[in-house]
mmCIF file of C-alpha atoms in Angstrom:
data_model
loop_
_atom_site.group_PDB
_atom_site.id
_atom_site.type_symbol
_atom_site.label_atom_id
_atom_site.label_comp_id
_atom_site.label_asym_id
_atom_site.label_seq_id
_atom_site.Cartn_x
_atom_site.Cartn_y
_atom_site.Cartn_z
ATOM 1 C CA MET A 22 117.116 82.075 79.659
ATOM 2 C CA ALA A 23 116.539 79.838 76.653
ATOM 3 C CA ALA A 24 113.143 78.346 75.888
ATOM 4 C CA PRO A 25 112.433 75.239 77.989
ATOM 5 C CA ARG A 26 113.243 71.789 76.667
ATOM 6 C CA PRO A 27 111.014 68.886 77.712
ATOM 7 C CA PRO A 28 112.597 66.055 79.731
ATOM 8 C CA ARG A 29 113.038 62.503 78.452
ATOM 9 C CA PHE A 30 112.190 63.273 74.866
ATOM 10 C CA ASP A 31 111.128 59.776 73.723
ATOM 11 C CA ALA A 32 109.661 58.604 70.407
ATOM 12 C CA ALA A 33 106.091 59.482 71.394
ATOM 13 C CA ALA A 34 107.180 62.977 72.428
ATOM 14 C CA GLU A 35 109.014 63.408 69.130
ATOM 15 C CA GLU A 36 105.891 62.384 67.184
ATOM 16 C CA VAL A 37 103.749 64.876 69.129
ATOM 17 C CA ALA A 38 106.324 67.600 68.512
ATOM 18 C CA ARG A 39 106.321 66.896 64.752
ATOM 19 C CA THR A 40 102.536 66.840 64.585
ATOM 20 C CA ALA A 41 102.184 70.025 66.611
ATOM 21 C CA ALA A 42 104.837 71.872 64.601
ATOM 22 C CA ALA A 43 102.930 71.077 61.404
ATOM 23 C CA ALA A 44 99.761 72.800 62.667
ATOM 24 C CA ALA A 45 99.468 76.095 60.813
ATOM 25 C CA ASP A 46 96.959 77.697 63.164
ATOM 26 C CA TRP A 47 94.967 77.141 66.366
ATOM 27 C CA PRO A 48 92.075 75.154 64.783
ATOM 28 C CA ALA A 49 94.550 72.830 63.079
ATOM 29 C CA LEU A 50 96.443 72.297 66.306
ATOM 30 C CA ALA A 51 93.246 71.626 68.265
ATOM 31 C CA ALA A 52 92.112 69.102 65.650
ATOM 32 C CA ALA A 53 95.484 67.341 65.788
ATOM 33 C CA ALA A 54 95.645 67.256 69.592
ATOM 34 C CA THR A 55 92.113 65.997 70.218
ATOM 35 C CA PRO A 56 92.770 62.342 69.245
ATOM 36 C CA CYS A 57 96.242 62.189 70.855
ATOM 37 C CA VAL A 58 97.111 58.826 72.449
ATOM 38 C CA ALA A 59 100.784 59.490 73.228
ATOM 39 C CA CYS A 60 100.161 58.676 76.912
ATOM 40 C CA PRO A 61 98.233 55.373 76.946
ATOM 41 C CA GLU A 62 97.105 55.548 80.576
ATOM 42 C CA LEU A 63 95.748 59.073 80.211
ATOM 43 C CA ALA A 64 94.109 58.300 76.863
ATOM 44 C CA ALA A 65 92.362 55.283 78.390
ATOM 45 C CA THR A 66 90.863 57.171 81.338
ATOM 46 C CA ARG A 67 90.096 60.652 79.977
ATOM 47 C CA GLN A 68 86.801 61.902 78.625
ATOM 48 C CA HIS A 69 88.230 64.844 76.685
ATOM 49 C CA VAL A 70 91.571 66.200 75.592
ATOM 50 C CA VAL A 71 91.462 69.677 77.105
ATOM 51 C CA VAL A 72 93.370 71.519 74.423
ATOM 52 C CA GLY A 73 92.953 74.934 76.028
ATOM 53 C CA ASP A 74 91.326 78.240 75.199
ATOM 54 C CA PRO A 75 92.744 80.961 72.972
ATOM 55 C CA PRO A 76 91.918 84.535 74.004
ATOM 56 C CA ARG A 77 88.339 85.541 73.284
ATOM 57 C CA ARG A 78 89.472 88.775 71.673
ATOM 58 C CA GLY A 79 92.585 89.682 69.767
ATOM 59 C CA ARG A 80 96.113 88.567 70.528
ATOM 60 C CA ALA A 81 96.802 86.999 73.910
ATOM 61 C CA ARG A 82 98.029 89.704 76.295
ATOM 62 C CA PHE A 83 99.115 86.921 78.608
ATOM 63 C CA ALA A 84 98.842 83.161 79.023
ATOM 64 C CA LEU A 85 97.743 81.253 82.100
ATOM 65 C CA VAL A 86 99.409 77.839 82.175
ATOM 66 C CA GLY A 87 98.328 75.288 84.756
ATOM 67 C CA GLU A 88 99.250 71.683 85.418
ATOM 68 C CA ALA A 89 96.533 69.388 84.032
ATOM 69 C CA PRO A 90 92.734 69.240 83.747
ATOM 70 C CA GLY A 91 90.633 68.276 86.751
ATOM 71 C CA ALA A 92 87.345 66.391 86.799
ATOM 72 C CA THR A 93 85.173 69.302 85.645
ATOM 73 C CA GLU A 94 87.606 70.178 82.893
ATOM 74 C CA ASP A 95 87.685 66.553 81.749
ATOM 75 C CA ASP A 96 83.875 66.520 81.681
ATOM 76 C CA THR A 97 83.556 69.749 79.701
ATOM 77 C CA GLY A 98 86.719 69.811 77.601
ATOM 78 C CA ARG A 99 87.487 73.351 78.861
ATOM 79 C CA PRO A 100 90.382 74.507 81.061
ATOM 80 C CA PHE A 101 89.903 76.061 84.496
ATOM 81 C CA VAL A 102 86.101 75.827 84.707
ATOM 82 C CA GLY A 103 85.818 73.972 88.049
ATOM 83 C CA LYS A 104 86.338 75.369 91.539
ATOM 84 C CA SER A 105 89.946 76.323 90.809
ATOM 85 C CA GLY A 106 88.859 78.133 87.679
ATOM 86 C CA GLN A 107 86.132 80.005 89.514
ATOM 87 C CA LEU A 108 88.626 81.213 92.097
ATOM 88 C CA LEU A 109 91.096 82.103 89.371
ATOM 89 C CA ASP A 110 88.467 84.221 87.609
ATOM 90 C CA LEU A 111 87.685 85.997 90.882
ATOM 91 C CA LEU A 112 91.336 86.764 91.599
ATOM 92 C CA LEU A 113 91.998 87.849 88.022
ATOM 93 C CA ALA A 114 89.194 90.384 88.348
ATOM 94 C CA GLU A 115 90.512 91.587 91.715
ATOM 95 C CA ALA A 116 93.958 92.046 90.167
ATOM 96 C CA GLY A 117 92.571 94.017 87.230
ATOM 97 C CA LEU A 118 93.051 91.312 84.605
ATOM 98 C CA ASP A 119 90.470 90.001 82.147
ATOM 99 C CA ARG A 120 90.396 86.308 81.258
ATOM 100 C CA ALA A 121 89.088 87.278 77.813
ATOM 101 C CA ASP A 122 92.557 88.672 77.072
ATOM 102 C CA ALA A 123 94.323 85.455 78.088
ATOM 103 C CA ALA A 124 95.188 82.120 76.593
ATOM 104 C CA VAL A 125 94.272 79.462 79.160
ATOM 105 C CA LEU A 126 96.385 76.330 78.871
ATOM 106 C CA ASN A 127 97.852 73.373 80.771
ATOM 107 C CA ILE A 128 101.189 71.613 80.431
ATOM 108 C CA VAL A 129 99.309 68.282 80.177
ATOM 109 C CA LYS A 130 96.067 68.160 78.196
ATOM 110 C CA CYS A 131 94.481 65.025 79.700
ATOM 111 C CA ARG A 132 93.364 64.470 83.279
ATOM 112 C CA PRO A 133 95.670 62.122 85.203
ATOM 113 C CA PRO A 134 93.722 59.422 87.088
ATOM 114 C CA GLY A 135 92.716 60.584 90.539
ATOM 115 C CA ASN A 136 94.097 64.053 89.793
ATOM 116 C CA ARG A 137 97.613 62.800 90.489
ATOM 117 C CA THR A 138 100.587 64.927 89.476
ATOM 118 C CA PRO A 139 101.535 64.350 85.818
ATOM 119 C CA ARG A 140 104.525 62.063 85.436
ATOM 120 C CA THR A 141 107.718 63.213 83.765
ATOM 121 C CA PRO A 142 107.181 61.198 80.528
ATOM 122 C CA GLU A 143 103.613 62.545 80.282
ATOM 123 C CA VAL A 144 104.843 66.110 80.593
ATOM 124 C CA ALA A 145 107.490 65.428 77.937
ATOM 125 C CA ARG A 146 105.013 63.861 75.514
ATOM 126 C CA CYS A 147 102.559 66.729 75.862
ATOM 127 C CA SER A 148 105.200 69.443 75.606
ATOM 128 C CA GLY A 149 104.969 69.681 71.825
ATOM 129 C CA TRP A 150 101.362 70.833 72.032
ATOM 130 C CA LEU A 151 102.106 73.562 74.577
ATOM 131 C CA ARG A 152 105.232 74.708 72.770
ATOM 132 C CA ARG A 153 103.305 75.141 69.510
ATOM 133 C CA GLN A 154 100.431 76.882 71.312
ATOM 134 C CA LEU A 155 102.850 79.445 72.678
ATOM 135 C CA GLU A 156 104.367 79.918 69.232
ATOM 136 C CA LEU A 157 100.973 80.428 67.594
ATOM 137 C CA LEU A 158 99.479 82.687 70.268
ATOM 138 C CA ASP A 159 102.765 84.457 71.085
ATOM 139 C CA PRO A 160 101.816 85.877 74.500
ATOM 140 C CA PRO A 161 104.447 88.302 75.817
ATOM 141 C CA VAL A 162 103.684 87.267 79.408
ATOM 142 C CA VAL A 163 103.083 83.808 80.888
ATOM 143 C CA VAL A 164 101.703 83.076 84.339
ATOM 144 C CA ALA A 165 102.872 79.609 85.413
ATOM 145 C CA LEU A 166 100.284 78.366 87.906
ATOM 146 C CA GLY A 167 101.767 75.873 90.359
ATOM 147 C CA LEU A 168 105.087 74.090 90.700
ATOM 148 C CA SER A 169 104.663 71.676 87.780
ATOM 149 C CA SER A 170 104.077 74.546 85.384
ATOM 150 C CA ALA A 171 106.893 76.598 86.903
ATOM 151 C CA LYS A 172 109.291 73.676 86.417
ATOM 152 C CA TRP A 173 108.258 73.340 82.759
ATOM 153 C CA PHE A 174 109.349 76.900 82.104
ATOM 154 C CA LEU A 175 112.155 77.422 84.615
ATOM 155 C CA GLY A 176 113.685 73.967 85.035
ATOM 156 C CA PRO A 177 113.277 70.882 87.244
ATOM 157 C CA ARG A 178 115.097 72.348 90.252
ATOM 158 C CA THR A 179 112.720 75.301 90.510
ATOM 159 C CA LYS A 180 111.409 76.149 93.971
ATOM 160 C CA LEU A 181 108.203 78.143 93.856
ATOM 161 C CA ALA A 182 108.989 80.223 96.924
ATOM 162 C CA GLU A 183 112.236 81.371 95.323
ATOM 163 C CA ALA A 184 110.827 81.900 91.817
ATOM 164 C CA ARG A 185 107.781 83.955 92.787
ATOM 165 C CA GLY A 186 107.502 87.717 92.805
ATOM 166 C CA ARG A 187 109.415 88.634 89.663
ATOM 167 C CA PRO A 188 109.394 87.925 85.932
ATOM 168 C CA HIS A 189 111.851 85.468 84.403
ATOM 169 C CA ASP A 190 112.957 85.942 80.794
ATOM 170 C CA VAL A 191 112.330 82.601 79.081
ATOM 171 C CA GLY A 192 112.740 82.581 75.327
ATOM 172 C CA GLY A 193 111.836 86.268 75.149
ATOM 173 C CA ARG A 194 108.714 85.947 77.300
ATOM 174 C CA ALA A 195 108.219 87.212 80.827
ATOM 175 C CA VAL A 196 107.301 84.167 82.922
ATOM 176 C CA TRP A 197 105.788 84.715 86.374
ATOM 177 C CA ALA A 198 105.655 81.648 88.631
ATOM 178 C CA THR A 199 102.936 81.590 91.255
ATOM 179 C CA TYR A 200 100.615 79.335 93.239
ATOM 180 C CA HIS A 201 97.988 77.183 91.591
ATOM 181 C CA PRO A 202 94.407 78.158 92.509
ATOM 182 C CA SER A 203 93.874 74.665 93.931
ATOM 183 C CA ALA A 204 96.510 75.436 96.576
ATOM 184 C CA ALA A 205 94.655 78.638 97.405
ATOM 185 C CA ILE A 206 91.496 76.581 97.907
ATOM 186 C CA ARG A 207 93.241 73.982 100.086
ATOM 187 C CA PHE A 208 94.700 76.561 102.443
ATOM 188 C CA GLY A 209 91.523 78.649 102.597
ATOM 189 C CA PRO A 210 90.694 82.319 102.070
ATOM 190 C CA ALA A 211 93.165 83.471 104.727
ATOM 191 C CA GLY A 212 95.979 81.204 103.536
ATOM 192 C CA ALA A 213 99.295 82.313 102.086
ATOM 193 C CA PRO A 214 98.738 80.741 98.626
ATOM 194 C CA ARG A 215 95.614 82.793 97.944
ATOM 195 C CA ALA A 216 97.261 86.017 99.102
ATOM 196 C CA GLY A 217 100.397 85.199 97.121
ATOM 197 C CA LEU A 218 98.457 84.341 93.967
ATOM 198 C CA LEU A 219 96.549 87.627 94.140
ATOM 199 C CA GLU A 220 99.763 89.537 94.806
ATOM 200 C CA ASP A 221 101.461 87.948 91.808
ATOM 201 C CA LEU A 222 98.483 88.497 89.493
ATOM 202 C CA THR A 223 98.414 92.126 90.567
ATOM 203 C CA SER A 224 102.116 92.430 89.694
ATOM 204 C CA VAL A 225 101.397 90.896 86.283
ATOM 205 C CA ALA A 226 98.589 93.426 85.754
ATOM 206 C CA ARG A 227 100.964 96.269 86.578
ATOM 207 C CA SER A 228 103.536 94.911 84.138
ATOM 208 C CA LEU A 229 100.916 94.871 81.370
ATOM 209 C CA ALA A 230 99.612 98.360 82.074
ATOM 210 C CA PRO A 231 100.207 100.780 79.174
#
């Protein structure tokens, strides 16, 4: 499968893509993304652009890509540090994965008001940042957390139930689509999303084993 193309590539999305492509490394990209105002509504209501975290050591063994920052992430400027992030860390450890080896990213870098789902033009405008992050960090494996992220990689008609459980070759990377930790929280510790997320993370861990 070819690398994903963002939908509705308007002038603002093209400007973001040009700016992101010009970033030579992660610090340059983070500096360029931080003042982004491509999405006026998000820029007006956010506290921070949550650029994402590179791996804490070495090259990214895998990338975790969620939907958009929540309230805690908007407050701190860091991805997956609220309740969803705490559960994600717990399940990563149970699966035998270490967050220190991962890039932690979102398809949209600013919190949508009221935690609503990012709109299609917002996803398109932010796509340049994520695309360049993946180029710079070059993770061989991507874990797409939630339907919005899965659609970014696999296409707008993606159904999570059908996409789960196996890797998809997208632009030379193995993309695993799975539940978002927030779904695991909503359905509780005995719910299918939590069990499915752990199962998928465990499969990712096996795929990365030497």
